[in-house]
XYZ file of N, CA and C in Angstrom:
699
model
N -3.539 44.626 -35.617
C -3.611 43.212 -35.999
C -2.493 42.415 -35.310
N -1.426 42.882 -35.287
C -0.119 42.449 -34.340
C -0.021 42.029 -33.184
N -1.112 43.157 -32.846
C -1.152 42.991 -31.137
C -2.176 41.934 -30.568
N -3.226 42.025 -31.665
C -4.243 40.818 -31.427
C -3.459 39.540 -31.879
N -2.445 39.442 -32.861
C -1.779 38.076 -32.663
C -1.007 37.740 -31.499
N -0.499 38.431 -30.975
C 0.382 38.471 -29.788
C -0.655 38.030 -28.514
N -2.356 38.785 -28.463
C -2.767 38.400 -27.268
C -3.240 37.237 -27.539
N -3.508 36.497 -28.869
C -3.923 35.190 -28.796
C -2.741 34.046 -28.666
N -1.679 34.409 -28.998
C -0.650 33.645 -28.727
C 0.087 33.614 -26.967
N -0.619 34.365 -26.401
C -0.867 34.705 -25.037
C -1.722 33.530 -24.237
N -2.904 34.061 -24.971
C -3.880 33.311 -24.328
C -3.841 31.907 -24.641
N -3.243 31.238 -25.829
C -3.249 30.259 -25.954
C -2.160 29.733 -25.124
N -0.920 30.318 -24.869
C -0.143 29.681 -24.258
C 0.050 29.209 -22.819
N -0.903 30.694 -22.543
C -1.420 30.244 -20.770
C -2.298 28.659 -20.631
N -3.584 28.879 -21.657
C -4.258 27.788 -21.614
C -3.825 26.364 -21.473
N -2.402 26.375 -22.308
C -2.068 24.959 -22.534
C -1.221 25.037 -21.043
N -0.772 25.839 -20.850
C 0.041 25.502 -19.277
C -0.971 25.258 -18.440
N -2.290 25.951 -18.819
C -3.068 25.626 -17.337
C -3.501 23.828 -17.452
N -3.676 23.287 -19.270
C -3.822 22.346 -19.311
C -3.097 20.925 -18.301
N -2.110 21.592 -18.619
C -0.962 20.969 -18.683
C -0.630 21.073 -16.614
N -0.747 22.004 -16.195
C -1.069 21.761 -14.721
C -2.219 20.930 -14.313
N -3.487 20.975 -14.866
C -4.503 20.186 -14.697
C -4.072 18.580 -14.413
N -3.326 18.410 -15.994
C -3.372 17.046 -16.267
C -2.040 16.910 -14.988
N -1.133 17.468 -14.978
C -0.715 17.119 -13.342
C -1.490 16.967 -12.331
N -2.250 17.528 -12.000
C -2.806 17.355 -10.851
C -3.992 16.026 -10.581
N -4.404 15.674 -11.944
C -4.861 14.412 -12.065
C -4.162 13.090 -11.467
N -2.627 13.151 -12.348
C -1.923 12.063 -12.214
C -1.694 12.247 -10.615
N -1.554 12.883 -9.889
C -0.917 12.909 -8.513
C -2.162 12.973 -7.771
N -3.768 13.165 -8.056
C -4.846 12.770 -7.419
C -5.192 11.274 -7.753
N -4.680 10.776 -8.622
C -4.723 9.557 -9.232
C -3.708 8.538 -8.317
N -2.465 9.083 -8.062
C -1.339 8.082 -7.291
C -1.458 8.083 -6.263
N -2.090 9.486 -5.924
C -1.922 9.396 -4.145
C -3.744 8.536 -3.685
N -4.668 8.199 -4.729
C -5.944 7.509 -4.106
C -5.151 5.845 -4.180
N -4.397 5.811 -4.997
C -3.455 4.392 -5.176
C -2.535 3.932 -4.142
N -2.214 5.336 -3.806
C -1.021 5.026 -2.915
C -1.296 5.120 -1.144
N -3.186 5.540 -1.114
C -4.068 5.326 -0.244
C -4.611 3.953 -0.006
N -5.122 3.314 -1.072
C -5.742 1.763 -1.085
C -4.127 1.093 -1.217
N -3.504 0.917 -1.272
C -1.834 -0.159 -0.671
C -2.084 0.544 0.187
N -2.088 1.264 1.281
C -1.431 1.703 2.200
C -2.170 1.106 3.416
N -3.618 0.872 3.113
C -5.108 0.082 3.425
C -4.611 -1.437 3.555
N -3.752 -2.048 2.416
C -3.700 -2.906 2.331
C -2.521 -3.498 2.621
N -1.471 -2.875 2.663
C -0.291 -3.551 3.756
C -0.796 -2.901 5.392
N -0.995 -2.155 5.470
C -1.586 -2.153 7.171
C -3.052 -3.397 7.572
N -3.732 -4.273 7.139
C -4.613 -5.140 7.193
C -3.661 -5.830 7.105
N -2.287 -6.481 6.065
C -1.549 -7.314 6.052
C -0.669 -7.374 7.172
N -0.667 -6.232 7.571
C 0.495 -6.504 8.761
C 0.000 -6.697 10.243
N -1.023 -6.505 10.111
C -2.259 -6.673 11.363
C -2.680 -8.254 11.224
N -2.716 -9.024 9.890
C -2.960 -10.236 10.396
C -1.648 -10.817 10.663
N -0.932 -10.601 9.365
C 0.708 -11.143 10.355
C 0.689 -11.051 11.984
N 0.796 -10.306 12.456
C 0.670 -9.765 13.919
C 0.019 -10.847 14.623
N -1.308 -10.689 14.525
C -2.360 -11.267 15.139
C -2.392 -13.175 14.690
N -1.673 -13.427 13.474
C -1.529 -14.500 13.817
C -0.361 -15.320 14.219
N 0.752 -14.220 14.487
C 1.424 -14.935 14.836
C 1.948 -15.291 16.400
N 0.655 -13.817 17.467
C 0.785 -13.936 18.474
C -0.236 -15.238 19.085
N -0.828 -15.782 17.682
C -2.224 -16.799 18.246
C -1.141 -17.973 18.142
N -0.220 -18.214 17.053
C 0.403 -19.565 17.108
C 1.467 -19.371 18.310
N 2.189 -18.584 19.055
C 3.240 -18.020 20.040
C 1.820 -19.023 21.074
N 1.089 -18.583 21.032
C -0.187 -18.893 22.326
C 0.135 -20.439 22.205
N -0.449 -21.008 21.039
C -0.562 -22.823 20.419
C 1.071 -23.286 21.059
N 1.752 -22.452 20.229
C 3.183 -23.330 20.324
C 3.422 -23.624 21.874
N 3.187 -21.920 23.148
C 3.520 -22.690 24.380
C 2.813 -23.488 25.377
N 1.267 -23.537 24.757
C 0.612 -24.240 25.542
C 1.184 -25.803 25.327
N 1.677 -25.948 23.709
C 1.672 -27.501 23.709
C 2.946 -27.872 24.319
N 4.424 -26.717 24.300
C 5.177 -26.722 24.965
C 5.300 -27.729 26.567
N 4.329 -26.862 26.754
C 4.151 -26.735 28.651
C 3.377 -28.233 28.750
N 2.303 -28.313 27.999
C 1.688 -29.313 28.118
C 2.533 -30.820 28.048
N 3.739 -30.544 26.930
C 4.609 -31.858 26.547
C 5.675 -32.403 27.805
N 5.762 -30.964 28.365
C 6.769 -30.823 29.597
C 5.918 -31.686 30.351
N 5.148 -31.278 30.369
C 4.486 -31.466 32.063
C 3.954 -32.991 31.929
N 3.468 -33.630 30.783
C 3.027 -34.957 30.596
C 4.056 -35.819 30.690
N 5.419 -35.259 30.111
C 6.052 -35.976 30.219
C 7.025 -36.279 31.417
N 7.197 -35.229 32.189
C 8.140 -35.273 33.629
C 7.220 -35.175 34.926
N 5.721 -34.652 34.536
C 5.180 -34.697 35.623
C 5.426 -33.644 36.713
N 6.387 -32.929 36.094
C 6.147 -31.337 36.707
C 5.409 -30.644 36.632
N 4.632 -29.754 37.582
C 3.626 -28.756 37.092
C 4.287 -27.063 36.744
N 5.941 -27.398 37.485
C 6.291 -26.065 36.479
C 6.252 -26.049 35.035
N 6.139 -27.094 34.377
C 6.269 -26.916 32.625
C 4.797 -26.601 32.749
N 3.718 -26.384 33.193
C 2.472 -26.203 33.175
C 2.789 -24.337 32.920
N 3.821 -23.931 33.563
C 3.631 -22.680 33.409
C 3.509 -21.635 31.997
N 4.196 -22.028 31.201
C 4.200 -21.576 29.908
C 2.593 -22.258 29.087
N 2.279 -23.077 29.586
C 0.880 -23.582 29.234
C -0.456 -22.372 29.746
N -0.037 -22.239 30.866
C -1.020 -20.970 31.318
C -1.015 -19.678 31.092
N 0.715 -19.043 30.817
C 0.606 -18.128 30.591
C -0.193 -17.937 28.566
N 0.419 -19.128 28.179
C -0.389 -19.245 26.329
C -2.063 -19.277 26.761
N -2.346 -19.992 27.901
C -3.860 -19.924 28.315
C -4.229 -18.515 28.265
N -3.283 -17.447 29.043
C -3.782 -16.207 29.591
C -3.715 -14.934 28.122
N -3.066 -15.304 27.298
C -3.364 -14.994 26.004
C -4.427 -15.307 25.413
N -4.458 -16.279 25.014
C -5.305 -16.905 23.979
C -6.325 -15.724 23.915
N -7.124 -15.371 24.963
C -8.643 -14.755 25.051
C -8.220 -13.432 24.120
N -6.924 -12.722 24.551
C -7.106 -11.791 23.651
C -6.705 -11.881 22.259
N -5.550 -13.017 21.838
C -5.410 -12.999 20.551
C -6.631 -13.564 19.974
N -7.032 -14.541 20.461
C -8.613 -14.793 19.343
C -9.462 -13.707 19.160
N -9.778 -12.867 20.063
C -10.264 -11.511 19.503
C -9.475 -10.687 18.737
N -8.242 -10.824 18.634
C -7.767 -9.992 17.507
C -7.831 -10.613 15.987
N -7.898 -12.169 15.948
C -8.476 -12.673 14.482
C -9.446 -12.512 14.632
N -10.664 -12.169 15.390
C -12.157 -11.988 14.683
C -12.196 -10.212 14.509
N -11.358 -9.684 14.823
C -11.156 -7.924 14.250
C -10.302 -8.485 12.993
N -9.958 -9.264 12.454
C -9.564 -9.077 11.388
C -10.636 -9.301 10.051
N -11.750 -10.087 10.258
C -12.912 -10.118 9.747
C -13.338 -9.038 8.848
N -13.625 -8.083 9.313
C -13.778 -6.452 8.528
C -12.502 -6.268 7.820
N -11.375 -6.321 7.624
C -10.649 -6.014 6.900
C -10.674 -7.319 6.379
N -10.409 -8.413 5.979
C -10.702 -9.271 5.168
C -11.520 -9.938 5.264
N -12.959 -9.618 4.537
C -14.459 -10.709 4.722
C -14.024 -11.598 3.784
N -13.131 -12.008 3.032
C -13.360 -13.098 1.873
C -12.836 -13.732 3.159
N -12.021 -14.128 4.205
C -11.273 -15.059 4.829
C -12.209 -15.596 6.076
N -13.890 -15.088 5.980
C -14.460 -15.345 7.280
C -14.160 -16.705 7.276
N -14.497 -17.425 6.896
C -14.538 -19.039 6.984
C -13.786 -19.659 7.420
N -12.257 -18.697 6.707
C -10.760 -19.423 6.893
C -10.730 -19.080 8.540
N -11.315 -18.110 9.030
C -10.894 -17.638 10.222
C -11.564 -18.626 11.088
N -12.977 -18.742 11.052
C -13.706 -19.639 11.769
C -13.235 -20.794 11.897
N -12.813 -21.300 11.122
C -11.999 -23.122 10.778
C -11.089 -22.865 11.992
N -10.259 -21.336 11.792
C -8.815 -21.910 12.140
C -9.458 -21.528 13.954
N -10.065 -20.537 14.156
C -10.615 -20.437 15.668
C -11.231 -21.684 16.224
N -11.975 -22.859 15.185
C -12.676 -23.843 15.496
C -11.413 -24.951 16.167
N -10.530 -24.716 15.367
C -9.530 -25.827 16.047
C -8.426 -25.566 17.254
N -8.391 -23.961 17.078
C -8.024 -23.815 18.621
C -8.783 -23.784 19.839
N -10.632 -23.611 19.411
C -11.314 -24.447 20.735
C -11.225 -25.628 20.749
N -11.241 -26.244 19.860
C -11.203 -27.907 20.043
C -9.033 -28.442 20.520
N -8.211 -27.873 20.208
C -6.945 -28.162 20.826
C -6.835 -27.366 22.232
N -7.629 -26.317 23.064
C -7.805 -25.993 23.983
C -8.632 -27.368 24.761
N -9.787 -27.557 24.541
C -10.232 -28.327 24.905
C -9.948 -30.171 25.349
N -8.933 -30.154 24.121
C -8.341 -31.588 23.878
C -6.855 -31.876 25.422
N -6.495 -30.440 25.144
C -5.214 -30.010 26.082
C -5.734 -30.349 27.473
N -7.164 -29.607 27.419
C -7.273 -29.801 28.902
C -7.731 -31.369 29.271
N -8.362 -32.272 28.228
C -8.673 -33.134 28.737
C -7.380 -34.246 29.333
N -6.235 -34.027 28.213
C -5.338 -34.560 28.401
C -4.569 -34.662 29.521
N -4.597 -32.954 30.267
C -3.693 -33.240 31.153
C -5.101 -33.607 32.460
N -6.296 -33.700 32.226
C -6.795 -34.395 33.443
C -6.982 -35.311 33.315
N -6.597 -36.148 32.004
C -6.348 -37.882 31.772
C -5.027 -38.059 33.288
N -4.198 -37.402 32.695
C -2.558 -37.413 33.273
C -2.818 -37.250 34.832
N -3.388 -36.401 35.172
C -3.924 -36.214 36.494
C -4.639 -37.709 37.226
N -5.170 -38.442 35.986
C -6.186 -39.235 36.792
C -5.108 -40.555 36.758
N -3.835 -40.308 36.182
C -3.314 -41.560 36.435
C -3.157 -42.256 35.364
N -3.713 -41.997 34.170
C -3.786 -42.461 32.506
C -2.619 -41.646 31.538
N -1.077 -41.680 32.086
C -0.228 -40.764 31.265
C -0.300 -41.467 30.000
N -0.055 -42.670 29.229
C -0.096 -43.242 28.221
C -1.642 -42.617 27.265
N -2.594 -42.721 28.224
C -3.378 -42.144 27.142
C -3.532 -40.701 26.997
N -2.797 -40.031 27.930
C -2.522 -38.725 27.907
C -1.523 -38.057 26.558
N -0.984 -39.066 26.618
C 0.553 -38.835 25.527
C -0.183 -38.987 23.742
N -0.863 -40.198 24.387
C -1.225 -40.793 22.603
C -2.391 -39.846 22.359
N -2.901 -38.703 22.588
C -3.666 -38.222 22.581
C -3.013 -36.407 21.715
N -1.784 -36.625 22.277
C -0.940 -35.434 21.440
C -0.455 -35.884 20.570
N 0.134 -37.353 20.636
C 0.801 -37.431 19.626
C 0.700 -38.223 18.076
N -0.649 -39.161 18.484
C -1.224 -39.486 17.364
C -2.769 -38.949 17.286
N -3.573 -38.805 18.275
C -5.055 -38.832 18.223
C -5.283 -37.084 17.458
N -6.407 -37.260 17.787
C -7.681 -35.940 17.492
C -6.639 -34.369 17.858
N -6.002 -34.468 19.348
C -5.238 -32.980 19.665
C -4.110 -32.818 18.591
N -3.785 -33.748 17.974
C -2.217 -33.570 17.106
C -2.951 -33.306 16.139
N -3.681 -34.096 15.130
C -4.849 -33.258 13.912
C -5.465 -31.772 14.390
N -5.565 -31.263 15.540
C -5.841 -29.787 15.090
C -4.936 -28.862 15.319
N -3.874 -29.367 16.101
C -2.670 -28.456 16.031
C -2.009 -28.474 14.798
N -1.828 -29.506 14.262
C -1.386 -29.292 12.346
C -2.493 -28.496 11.338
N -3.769 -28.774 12.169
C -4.493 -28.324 11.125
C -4.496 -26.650 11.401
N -3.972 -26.348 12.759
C -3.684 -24.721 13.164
C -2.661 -24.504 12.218
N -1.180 -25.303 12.537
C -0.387 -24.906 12.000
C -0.826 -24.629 10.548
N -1.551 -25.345 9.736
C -1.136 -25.421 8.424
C -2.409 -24.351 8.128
N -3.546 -24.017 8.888
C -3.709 -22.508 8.322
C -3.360 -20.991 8.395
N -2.351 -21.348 9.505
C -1.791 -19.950 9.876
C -0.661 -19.594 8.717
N 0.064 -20.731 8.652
C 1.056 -20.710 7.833
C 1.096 -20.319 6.086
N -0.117 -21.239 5.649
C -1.334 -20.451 4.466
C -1.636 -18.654 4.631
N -2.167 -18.277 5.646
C -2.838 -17.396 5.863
C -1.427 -16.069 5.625
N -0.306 -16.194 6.473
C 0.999 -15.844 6.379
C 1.900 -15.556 5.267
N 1.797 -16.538 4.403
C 2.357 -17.144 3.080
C 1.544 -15.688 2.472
N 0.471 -15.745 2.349
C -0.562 -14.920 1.572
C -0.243 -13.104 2.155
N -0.135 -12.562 2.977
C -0.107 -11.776 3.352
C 1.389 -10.921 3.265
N 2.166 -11.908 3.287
C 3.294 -11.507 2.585
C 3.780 -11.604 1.159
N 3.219 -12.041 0.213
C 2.862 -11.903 -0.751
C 2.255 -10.670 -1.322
N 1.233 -10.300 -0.253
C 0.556 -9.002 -0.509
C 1.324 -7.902 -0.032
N 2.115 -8.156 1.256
C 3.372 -6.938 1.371
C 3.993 -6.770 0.234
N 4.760 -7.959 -0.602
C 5.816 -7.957 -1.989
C 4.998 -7.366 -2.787
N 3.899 -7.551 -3.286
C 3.357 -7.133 -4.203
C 3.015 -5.351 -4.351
N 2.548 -5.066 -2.816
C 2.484 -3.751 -2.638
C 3.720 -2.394 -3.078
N 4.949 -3.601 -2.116
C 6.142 -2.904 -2.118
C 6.349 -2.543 -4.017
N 6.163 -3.926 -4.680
C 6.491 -3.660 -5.990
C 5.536 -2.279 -7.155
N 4.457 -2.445 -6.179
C 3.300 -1.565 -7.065
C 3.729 -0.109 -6.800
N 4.348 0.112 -5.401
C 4.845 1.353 -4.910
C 5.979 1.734 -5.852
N 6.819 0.961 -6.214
C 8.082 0.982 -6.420
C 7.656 1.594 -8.118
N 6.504 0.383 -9.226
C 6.009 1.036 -10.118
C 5.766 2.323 -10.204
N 4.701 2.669 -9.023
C 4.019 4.072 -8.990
C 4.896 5.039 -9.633
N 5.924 4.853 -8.525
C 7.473 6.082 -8.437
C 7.808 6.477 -9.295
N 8.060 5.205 -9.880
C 8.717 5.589 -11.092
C 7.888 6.255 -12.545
N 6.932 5.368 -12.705
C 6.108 6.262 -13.629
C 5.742 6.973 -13.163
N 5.372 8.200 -11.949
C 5.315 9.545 -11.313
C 6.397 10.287 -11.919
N 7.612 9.713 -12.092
C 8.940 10.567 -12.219
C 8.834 10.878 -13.324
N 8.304 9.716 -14.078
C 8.286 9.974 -15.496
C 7.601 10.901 -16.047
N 6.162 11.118 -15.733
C 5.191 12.046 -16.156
C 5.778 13.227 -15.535
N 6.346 13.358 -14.523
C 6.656 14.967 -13.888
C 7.817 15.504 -14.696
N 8.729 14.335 -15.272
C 9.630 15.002 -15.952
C 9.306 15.504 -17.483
N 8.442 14.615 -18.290
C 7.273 14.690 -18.829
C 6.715 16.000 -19.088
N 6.172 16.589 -18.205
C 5.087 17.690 -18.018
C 6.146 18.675 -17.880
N 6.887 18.630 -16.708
C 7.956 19.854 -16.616
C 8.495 19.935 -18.099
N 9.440 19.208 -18.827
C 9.670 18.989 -20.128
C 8.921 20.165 -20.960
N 7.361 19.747 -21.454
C 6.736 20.059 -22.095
C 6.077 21.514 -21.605
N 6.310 21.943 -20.007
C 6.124 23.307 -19.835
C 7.347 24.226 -20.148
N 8.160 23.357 -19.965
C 9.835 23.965 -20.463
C 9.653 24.563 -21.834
N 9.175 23.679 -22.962
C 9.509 23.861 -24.126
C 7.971 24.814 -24.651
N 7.014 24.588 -23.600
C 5.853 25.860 -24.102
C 6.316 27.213 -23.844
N 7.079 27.239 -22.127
C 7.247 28.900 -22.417
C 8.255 29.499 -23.315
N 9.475 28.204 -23.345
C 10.536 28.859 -24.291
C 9.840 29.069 -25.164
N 8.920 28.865 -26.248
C 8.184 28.539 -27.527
C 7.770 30.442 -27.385
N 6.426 30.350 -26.408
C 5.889 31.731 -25.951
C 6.873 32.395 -25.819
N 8.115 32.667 -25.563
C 8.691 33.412 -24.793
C 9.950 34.391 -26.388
N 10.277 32.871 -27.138
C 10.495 32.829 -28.846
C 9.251 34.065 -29.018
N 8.166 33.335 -28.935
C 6.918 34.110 -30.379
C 7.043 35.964 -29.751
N 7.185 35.961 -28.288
C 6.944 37.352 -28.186
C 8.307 38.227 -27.883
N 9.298 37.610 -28.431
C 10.524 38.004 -28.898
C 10.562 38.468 -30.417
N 10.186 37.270 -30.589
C 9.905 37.663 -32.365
C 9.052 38.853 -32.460
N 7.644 38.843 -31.895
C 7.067 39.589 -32.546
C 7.234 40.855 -31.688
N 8.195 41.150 -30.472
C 8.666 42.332 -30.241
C 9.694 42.983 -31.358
N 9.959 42.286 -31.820
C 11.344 42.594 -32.735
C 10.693 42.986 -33.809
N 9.566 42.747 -34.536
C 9.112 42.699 -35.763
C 8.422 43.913 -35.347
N 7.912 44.281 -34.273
C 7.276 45.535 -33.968
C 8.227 46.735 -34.015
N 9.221 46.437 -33.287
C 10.403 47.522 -33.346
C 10.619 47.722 -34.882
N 10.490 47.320 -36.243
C 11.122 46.825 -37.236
C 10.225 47.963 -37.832
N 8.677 47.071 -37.509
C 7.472 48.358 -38.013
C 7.479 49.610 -37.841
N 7.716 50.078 -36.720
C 8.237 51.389 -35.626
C 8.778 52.017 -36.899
N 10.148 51.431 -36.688
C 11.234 51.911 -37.578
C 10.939 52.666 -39.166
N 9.773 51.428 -39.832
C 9.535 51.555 -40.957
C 8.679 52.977 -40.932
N 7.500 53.160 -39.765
C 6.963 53.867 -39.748
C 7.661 55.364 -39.723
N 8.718 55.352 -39.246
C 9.097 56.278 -38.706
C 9.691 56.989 -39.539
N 10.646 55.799 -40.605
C 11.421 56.533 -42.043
C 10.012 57.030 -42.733
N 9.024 56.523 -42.827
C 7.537 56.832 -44.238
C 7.679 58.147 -43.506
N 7.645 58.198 -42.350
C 6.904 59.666 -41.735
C 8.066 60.841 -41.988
N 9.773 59.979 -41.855
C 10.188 61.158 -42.151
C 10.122 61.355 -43.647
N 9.665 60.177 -44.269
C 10.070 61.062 -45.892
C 9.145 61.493 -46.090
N 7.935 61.621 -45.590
C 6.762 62.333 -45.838
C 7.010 63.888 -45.406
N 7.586 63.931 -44.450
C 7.603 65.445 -44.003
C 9.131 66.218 -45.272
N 9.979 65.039 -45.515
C 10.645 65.952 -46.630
C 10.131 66.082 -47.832
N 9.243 65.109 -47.973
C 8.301 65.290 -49.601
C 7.403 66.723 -49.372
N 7.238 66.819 -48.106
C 6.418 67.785 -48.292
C 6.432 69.291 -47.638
N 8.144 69.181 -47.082
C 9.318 70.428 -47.420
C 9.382 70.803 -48.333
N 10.389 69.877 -49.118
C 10.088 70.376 -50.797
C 8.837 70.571 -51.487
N 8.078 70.235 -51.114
C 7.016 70.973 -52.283
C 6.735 72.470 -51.428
């Protein structure tokens, strides 16, 4: 009967450790699919950062070059205008790869691509106003007309778009930072509570080694007084 308490206090104690590994292995299949989707989501964040900030680098030196050159009539300030020209083609393909990683922003993207064809377009007309001899209407054309409304209206969605994405870095960083810590917690947690199961098991089959030795013992005096009870007779 002893020994069958001993193997169920066995078996139960394995069980709860195996429990108890299980439910570890949950929480850490659980953090690491968490710590997969942030990881999804600051790499998309840092890809539009990227990508939009090599599209406004493009905006900023075309209008650069363009301001130079309208205004002094040099065609070296044209140069930083062409080389933002010789960009452009590939950074606008890198905001329409951003599409698949954020479809809620198609629209925002289209708007903001719509106004760098139309400030491409405006740029060029300007400087072949300037060319034709019309610098005044070349000028008022950046600086109050239609080309100055879509370069603000660039600026002010990149800058939106930016604002947002770093937000989503902070937020990530902070959710990571959560994770950690409640990870630490449950592992110390679980270790804890495997600590105090085997000491527990490790108690019961101490005890009931001892209580066996005890029986032994008892057995052993019955047996010898049995053999002197039955000397003397």
């Amino acid at each position: 009967m002893q020994k069958l308490y001993t193997r169920r206090n066995i078996i139960a104690s394995f069980l709860f450790i195996a429990g108890v590994i299980l439910l570890a292995g949950f929480f850490a299949y659980r953090n690491i699919s968490q710590a997969i989707n942030q990881t999804r989501h600051v790499n998309a964040s840092l890809q539009s950062l990227r990508a939009l900030e090599d599209l406004m680098d493009d905006m900023q030196d075309m209008e650069t070059g363009q301001r130079g050159f309208l205004v002094s009539g040099n065609p070296v300030y044209l140069e930083p205008y062409q080389a933002g020209l010789d960009r452009l083609a590939k950074d606008t393909v890198a905001i329409l790869n951003l599409i698949p990683l954020n479809p809620e922003r198609v629209n925002i993207y289209r708007n903001l691509l719509g106004f760098v064809v139309q400030k491409k377009s405006l740029s060029d007309q300007s400087i072949r106003l300037f060319g034709q001899g019309k610098k005044e209407l070349a000028l008022q054309s950046i600086q109050t007309g239609s080309e100055r409304m879509a370069m603000d209206s660039i600026r002010q969605i990149i800058s939106s778009l930016e604002t947002e994405d770093r937000l989503i870095l902070k937020q990530s960083n902070t959710k990571r930072q959560d994770a950690a810590q409640t990870t630490t917690r449950i592992l110390i947690a679980l270790v804890s509570i495997c600590f105090f199961g085997l000491s527990w098991l490790l108690w019961v089959l101490l005890k009931e080694e001892s209580a066996g030795k005890k029986l032994e013992q008892q057995n052993a005096y019955l047996a010898r007084l049995t053999e002197q009870s039955s000397d003397a007779i």
